Amino acid sequence: MESMKLVDGTSYFSCGDGDTVIFIHGVGLDKSMWGGQIAGLKQHFHLIGYDMLGHGDSPEPPDAACIEDYADQLERLISTLALNKPVTVVGFSMGGLVARAFALKYPHRIDRMVILNSVFDRTEQQRNNVLSRCDEVKAKGPGANVEAAIERWFSKEYRGASPAQVAAFKKRIITNSPTGYLQTYQLFGQHDNYGRERLKSLHIPVLVATGEQDVGSTPRMAKMLASYLPNADVVILDGQRHMMPVESPQMINDMLMSFLTRQREQVTLQEVVHGA
């Protein structure tokens, strides 16, 4: 997949035809995480993925960056590519926070939103755990807790069956810009409740999904987030961990196709909860 850059330095890919779907990755990752979605969906949609500020081949975030700076990056991408029709935004983990910020700041730009394995309403202990990991990153760099992250993100079966893929994710994390990674991680750790009350103003269709076994972006978080969104569906995928778009791409693609292709007047997706 050919990578391109905008004038502001944002690195992105673009492929396929049809309605535009834009993918936003999580902390420490980059646009390459969406390979399974490209393979399964490019014949149905115009797909765009990009590297967030401080990640991949995109520039560093500004000093004292806030969530809105990441939303503004997406707005520049859409504006520069002259995407005149509203788009669907799919945000994974930190990308889910960016998607929420973008929908709140630029509501005219967004038609539908998918929030995958993202965070909301952390408990005090959960928030302290994330901020403690931020402190480790600040002291030791992006590789500070990479082994623990891989264990949280992937099932042991996937780690055993796909060692090259897992090694590539480890390398991606370790080789991140230390400054960009830390700034983004801190925002991720501190702003799980970003826009909490304002989310009630978003009436676009939203799909909120996570894995039954995702310990950082839990089923409780997904259901709580959806409760603040007037037109949201919740899907909890049985047996899945954090990196379900990578580990189970066909399952995720089937879910996305169901959400993105249904008519607005159809009955919404039934809430699916396994093992909750």
Tab-separated table of C-alpha atoms in Angstrom:
chain	number	residue	atom	x	y	z
A	1	MET	CA	0.000	0.000	0.000
A	2	GLU	CA	1.556	3.272	-1.126
A	3	SER	CA	1.930	5.901	1.587
A	4	MET	CA	1.499	9.582	0.801
A	5	LYS	CA	1.988	12.814	2.732
A	6	LEU	CA	0.045	16.018	2.994
A	7	VAL	CA	1.647	19.447	3.023
A	8	ASP	CA	1.467	19.460	6.828
A	9	GLY	CA	3.385	16.177	6.908
A	10	THR	CA	0.508	13.829	7.790
A	11	SER	CA	1.225	10.397	6.328
A	12	TYR	CA	-1.767	8.515	4.945
A	13	PHE	CA	-2.969	5.845	2.525
A	14	SER	CA	-6.012	5.939	0.273
A	15	CYS	CA	-7.565	3.047	-1.639
A	16	GLY	CA	-10.862	1.726	-2.962
A	17	ASP	CA	-14.008	3.451	-4.176
A	18	GLY	CA	-17.334	4.359	-2.642
A	19	ASP	CA	-18.280	6.099	0.566
A	20	THR	CA	-15.253	7.236	2.540
A	21	VAL	CA	-14.234	5.431	5.732
A	22	ILE	CA	-11.303	6.880	7.689
A	23	PHE	CA	-9.363	4.743	10.186
A	24	ILE	CA	-7.514	6.103	13.248
A	25	HIS	CA	-5.032	3.834	15.047
A	26	GLY	CA	-4.130	3.630	18.729
A	27	VAL	CA	-1.218	4.811	20.868
A	28	GLY	CA	2.136	3.455	19.763
A	29	LEU	CA	0.813	2.071	16.482
A	30	ASP	CA	0.412	3.465	12.971
A	31	LYS	CA	-1.766	3.193	9.888
A	32	SER	CA	-0.324	-0.221	9.000
A	33	MET	CA	-2.491	-1.879	11.675
A	34	TRP	CA	-5.456	-1.745	9.272
A	35	GLY	CA	-4.113	-4.261	6.733
A	36	GLY	CA	-6.914	-6.741	7.416
A	37	GLN	CA	-9.556	-4.070	6.940
A	38	ILE	CA	-7.960	-2.908	3.688
A	39	ALA	CA	-7.995	-6.456	2.319
A	40	GLY	CA	-11.611	-7.061	3.265
A	41	LEU	CA	-13.274	-3.701	2.683
A	42	LYS	CA	-11.507	-1.848	-0.130
A	43	GLN	CA	-13.821	-3.339	-2.744
A	44	HIS	CA	-16.780	-1.753	-0.940
A	45	PHE	CA	-15.526	1.622	0.323
A	46	HIS	CA	-12.991	4.376	-0.195
A	47	LEU	CA	-10.609	3.666	2.695
A	48	ILE	CA	-8.203	6.168	4.238
A	49	GLY	CA	-5.858	5.565	7.132
A	50	TYR	CA	-3.311	7.963	8.541
A	51	ASP	CA	-0.592	8.268	11.177
A	52	MET	CA	-1.599	10.342	14.192
A	53	LEU	CA	0.606	13.168	15.381
A	54	GLY	CA	3.766	11.767	16.947
A	55	HIS	CA	3.367	8.385	15.263
A	56	GLY	CA	4.647	6.666	12.145
A	57	ASP	CA	5.699	9.144	9.482
A	58	SER	CA	3.570	12.058	10.684
A	59	PRO	CA	4.994	15.087	12.534
A	60	GLU	CA	5.228	15.576	16.286
A	61	PRO	CA	2.279	17.028	18.186
A	62	PRO	CA	2.663	20.651	19.289
A	63	ASP	CA	3.937	21.452	22.763
A	64	ALA	CA	1.165	21.101	25.345
A	65	ALA	CA	-0.941	19.238	22.807
A	66	CYS	CA	-4.589	18.508	23.586
A	67	ILE	CA	-7.109	16.074	22.143
A	68	GLU	CA	-8.428	18.797	19.829
A	69	ASP	CA	-5.030	19.023	18.098
A	70	TYR	CA	-5.503	15.421	16.971
A	71	ALA	CA	-9.040	16.181	15.777
A	72	ASP	CA	-7.679	19.184	13.855
A	73	GLN	CA	-5.174	16.926	12.097
A	74	LEU	CA	-8.066	14.818	10.786
A	75	GLU	CA	-9.922	17.941	9.669
A	76	ARG	CA	-6.855	19.084	7.692
A	77	LEU	CA	-6.652	15.673	6.040
A	78	ILE	CA	-10.314	15.754	5.002
A	79	SER	CA	-10.123	19.361	3.835
A	80	THR	CA	-6.928	18.894	1.837
A	81	LEU	CA	-8.257	15.763	0.140
A	82	ALA	CA	-11.432	17.730	-0.743
A	83	LEU	CA	-13.762	15.134	0.754
A	84	ASN	CA	-16.949	17.130	0.420
A	85	LYS	CA	-19.404	14.490	1.639
A	86	PRO	CA	-19.571	13.517	5.323
A	87	VAL	CA	-17.367	10.528	6.151
A	88	THR	CA	-17.432	7.538	8.472
A	89	VAL	CA	-14.691	7.583	11.103
A	90	VAL	CA	-13.417	4.366	12.723
A	91	GLY	CA	-11.292	4.983	15.814
A	92	PHE	CA	-9.382	2.275	17.665
A	93	SER	CA	-8.364	2.793	21.324
A	94	MET	CA	-6.809	6.307	21.417
A	95	GLY	CA	-8.272	6.706	17.942
A	96	GLY	CA	-11.687	6.387	19.554
A	97	LEU	CA	-10.964	9.454	21.682
A	98	VAL	CA	-9.849	11.343	18.586
A	99	ALA	CA	-13.003	10.265	16.746
A	100	ARG	CA	-15.163	11.557	19.611
A	101	ALA	CA	-13.311	14.877	19.650
A	102	PHE	CA	-13.608	15.192	15.882
A	103	ALA	CA	-17.347	14.457	15.910
A	104	LEU	CA	-17.907	17.086	18.592
A	105	LYS	CA	-15.783	19.771	16.937
A	106	TYR	CA	-16.638	19.076	13.284
A	107	PRO	CA	-20.121	17.512	13.314
A	108	HIS	CA	-20.792	18.529	9.711
A	109	ARG	CA	-17.904	16.341	8.555
A	110	ILE	CA	-19.025	13.023	10.024
A	111	ASP	CA	-21.830	10.727	8.930
A	112	ARG	CA	-21.271	7.689	11.153
A	113	MET	CA	-18.735	6.697	13.780
A	114	VAL	CA	-17.264	3.406	14.949
A	115	ILE	CA	-15.409	3.262	18.268
A	116	LEU	CA	-13.372	0.083	18.705
A	117	ASN	CA	-11.690	-1.051	21.938
A	118	SER	CA	-11.664	2.430	23.372
A	119	VAL	CA	-11.852	3.816	26.897
A	120	PHE	CA	-14.500	5.582	28.927
A	121	ASP	CA	-15.206	6.135	32.600
A	122	ARG	CA	-12.138	4.353	33.946
A	123	THR	CA	-12.169	3.430	37.600
A	124	GLU	CA	-9.626	5.194	39.792
A	125	GLN	CA	-7.495	2.046	39.818
A	126	GLN	CA	-7.643	1.678	36.035
A	127	ARG	CA	-6.643	5.315	35.570
A	128	ASN	CA	-3.779	4.984	38.045
A	129	ASN	CA	-2.522	1.889	36.215
A	130	VAL	CA	-2.387	3.753	32.901
A	131	LEU	CA	-0.730	6.832	34.404
A	132	SER	CA	1.826	4.586	36.105
A	133	ARG	CA	2.691	3.137	32.709
A	134	CYS	CA	3.051	6.703	31.406
A	135	ASP	CA	5.591	7.370	34.136
A	136	GLU	CA	7.542	4.297	33.046
A	137	VAL	CA	7.534	5.514	29.453
A	138	LYS	CA	8.723	8.933	30.583
A	139	ALA	CA	11.618	7.340	32.457
A	140	LYS	CA	12.598	4.563	30.042
A	141	GLY	CA	11.153	5.364	26.621
A	142	PRO	CA	8.517	3.698	24.391
A	143	GLY	CA	9.756	0.164	25.081
A	144	ALA	CA	9.253	0.454	28.839
A	145	ASN	CA	6.231	-1.830	29.078
A	146	VAL	CA	6.048	-3.339	25.614
A	147	GLU	CA	6.015	-6.977	26.770
A	148	ALA	CA	3.109	-6.396	29.129
A	149	ALA	CA	1.252	-4.513	26.385
A	150	ILE	CA	1.630	-7.391	23.947
A	151	GLU	CA	0.241	-9.819	26.538
A	152	ARG	CA	-2.766	-7.576	27.171
A	153	TRP	CA	-3.399	-6.946	23.500
A	154	PHE	CA	-3.117	-10.423	21.933
A	155	SER	CA	-4.294	-13.881	22.938
A	156	LYS	CA	-1.618	-16.441	23.741
A	157	GLU	CA	-2.815	-18.459	20.736
A	158	TYR	CA	-2.249	-15.561	18.367
A	159	ARG	CA	1.140	-14.792	19.916
A	160	GLY	CA	2.139	-18.401	19.349
A	161	ALA	CA	0.773	-18.675	15.814
A	162	SER	CA	1.915	-15.273	14.493
A	163	PRO	CA	5.312	-14.443	16.038
A	164	ALA	CA	6.440	-12.318	13.072
A	165	GLN	CA	3.341	-10.142	13.279
A	166	VAL	CA	3.742	-9.746	17.035
A	167	ALA	CA	7.435	-8.870	16.593
A	168	ALA	CA	6.467	-6.178	14.072
A	169	PHE	CA	4.120	-4.602	16.603
A	170	LYS	CA	6.830	-4.668	19.266
A	171	LYS	CA	9.227	-2.962	16.877
A	172	ARG	CA	6.635	-0.341	15.980
A	173	ILE	CA	6.131	0.545	19.631
A	174	ILE	CA	9.825	0.597	20.530
A	175	THR	CA	10.822	2.765	17.537
A	176	ASN	CA	8.188	5.432	18.162
A	177	SER	CA	9.201	9.009	18.693
A	178	PRO	CA	9.738	9.196	22.478
A	179	THR	CA	8.227	12.675	22.705
A	180	GLY	CA	5.238	12.038	20.462
A	181	TYR	CA	4.513	8.686	22.068
A	182	LEU	CA	4.662	10.081	25.601
A	183	GLN	CA	2.501	13.105	24.826
A	184	THR	CA	-0.138	10.938	23.191
A	185	TYR	CA	-0.024	8.299	25.931
A	186	GLN	CA	-0.533	10.954	28.603
A	187	LEU	CA	-3.592	12.319	26.809
A	188	PHE	CA	-4.903	8.784	26.471
A	189	GLY	CA	-4.358	8.203	30.175
A	190	GLN	CA	-6.004	11.409	31.344
A	191	HIS	CA	-8.961	11.991	29.049
A	192	ASP	CA	-11.072	8.834	28.926
A	193	ASN	CA	-14.096	10.988	29.833
A	194	TYR	CA	-13.424	13.581	27.135
A	195	GLY	CA	-16.657	15.300	26.075
A	196	ARG	CA	-18.710	13.092	28.369
A	197	GLU	CA	-21.842	15.238	28.652
A	198	ARG	CA	-21.546	16.738	25.166
A	199	LEU	CA	-21.722	13.262	23.631
A	200	LYS	CA	-25.477	13.427	24.180
A	201	SER	CA	-25.617	15.978	21.347
A	202	LEU	CA	-24.287	13.481	18.776
A	203	HIS	CA	-27.244	11.932	16.966
A	204	ILE	CA	-25.292	10.213	14.194
A	205	PRO	CA	-25.318	6.391	14.148
A	206	VAL	CA	-22.483	5.045	16.293
A	207	LEU	CA	-21.158	1.520	16.777
A	208	VAL	CA	-19.260	0.920	20.015
A	209	ALA	CA	-17.481	-2.420	20.141
A	210	THR	CA	-14.852	-4.141	22.234
A	211	GLY	CA	-13.645	-7.606	23.157
A	212	GLU	CA	-15.005	-9.676	25.999
A	213	GLN	CA	-11.436	-10.138	27.268
A	214	ASP	CA	-10.145	-6.609	26.666
A	215	VAL	CA	-8.903	-5.637	30.125
A	216	GLY	CA	-8.073	-2.043	29.219
A	217	SER	CA	-11.125	-1.196	27.117
A	218	THR	CA	-13.683	-3.290	28.909
A	219	PRO	CA	-17.266	-4.274	28.055
A	220	ARG	CA	-18.440	-2.073	30.940
A	221	MET	CA	-16.693	0.919	29.341
A	222	ALA	CA	-18.249	0.207	25.944
A	223	LYS	CA	-21.748	-0.036	27.371
A	224	MET	CA	-21.284	3.072	29.509
A	225	LEU	CA	-19.985	5.082	26.532
A	226	ALA	CA	-22.899	3.958	24.382
A	227	SER	CA	-25.333	5.082	27.070
A	228	TYR	CA	-24.211	8.681	26.460
A	229	LEU	CA	-24.721	8.443	22.689
A	230	PRO	CA	-28.355	8.782	21.559
A	231	ASN	CA	-28.032	6.493	18.511
A	232	ALA	CA	-25.458	3.891	19.512
A	233	ASP	CA	-25.221	0.122	19.188
A	234	VAL	CA	-23.001	-1.962	21.456
A	235	VAL	CA	-21.259	-5.159	20.387
A	236	ILE	CA	-19.087	-7.219	22.747
A	237	LEU	CA	-17.164	-9.860	20.827
A	238	ASP	CA	-16.783	-13.212	22.521
A	239	GLY	CA	-13.215	-14.218	23.371
A	240	GLN	CA	-11.576	-11.144	21.816
A	241	ARG	CA	-8.808	-9.054	23.351
A	242	HIS	CA	-7.642	-5.545	22.556
A	243	MET	CA	-6.159	-6.023	19.095
A	244	MET	CA	-9.213	-7.658	17.583
A	245	PRO	CA	-8.976	-5.719	14.265
A	246	VAL	CA	-5.591	-7.400	13.759
A	247	GLU	CA	-6.228	-10.755	15.399
A	248	SER	CA	-9.721	-11.334	13.945
A	249	PRO	CA	-10.029	-9.113	10.852
A	250	GLN	CA	-12.844	-11.025	9.173
A	251	MET	CA	-14.978	-10.879	12.312
A	252	ILE	CA	-14.408	-7.126	12.545
A	253	ASN	CA	-14.974	-6.593	8.835
A	254	ASP	CA	-18.273	-8.487	8.963
A	255	MET	CA	-19.364	-6.310	11.878
A	256	LEU	CA	-18.326	-3.128	10.061
A	257	MET	CA	-20.099	-4.182	6.871
A	258	SER	CA	-23.293	-4.864	8.800
A	259	PHE	CA	-23.165	-1.447	10.432
A	260	LEU	CA	-22.032	0.568	7.417
A	261	THR	CA	-24.341	-0.905	4.813
A	262	ARG	CA	-27.630	-1.087	6.681
A	263	GLN	CA	-30.346	1.410	5.841
A	264	ARG	CA	-31.092	4.018	8.464
A	265	GLU	CA	-34.673	2.871	8.824
A	266	GLN	CA	-33.651	-0.703	9.607
A	267	VAL	CA	-33.787	-2.042	13.115
A	268	THR	CA	-30.492	-1.327	14.842
A	269	LEU	CA	-28.006	-4.028	15.720
A	270	GLN	CA	-29.038	-6.008	18.744
A	271	GLU	CA	-26.730	-5.576	21.704
A	272	VAL	CA	-24.555	-8.664	21.838
A	273	VAL	CA	-22.928	-9.546	25.125
A	274	HIS	CA	-21.064	-12.780	25.754
A	275	GLY	CA	-19.663	-13.633	29.120
A	276	ALA	CA	-20.536	-10.232	30.608
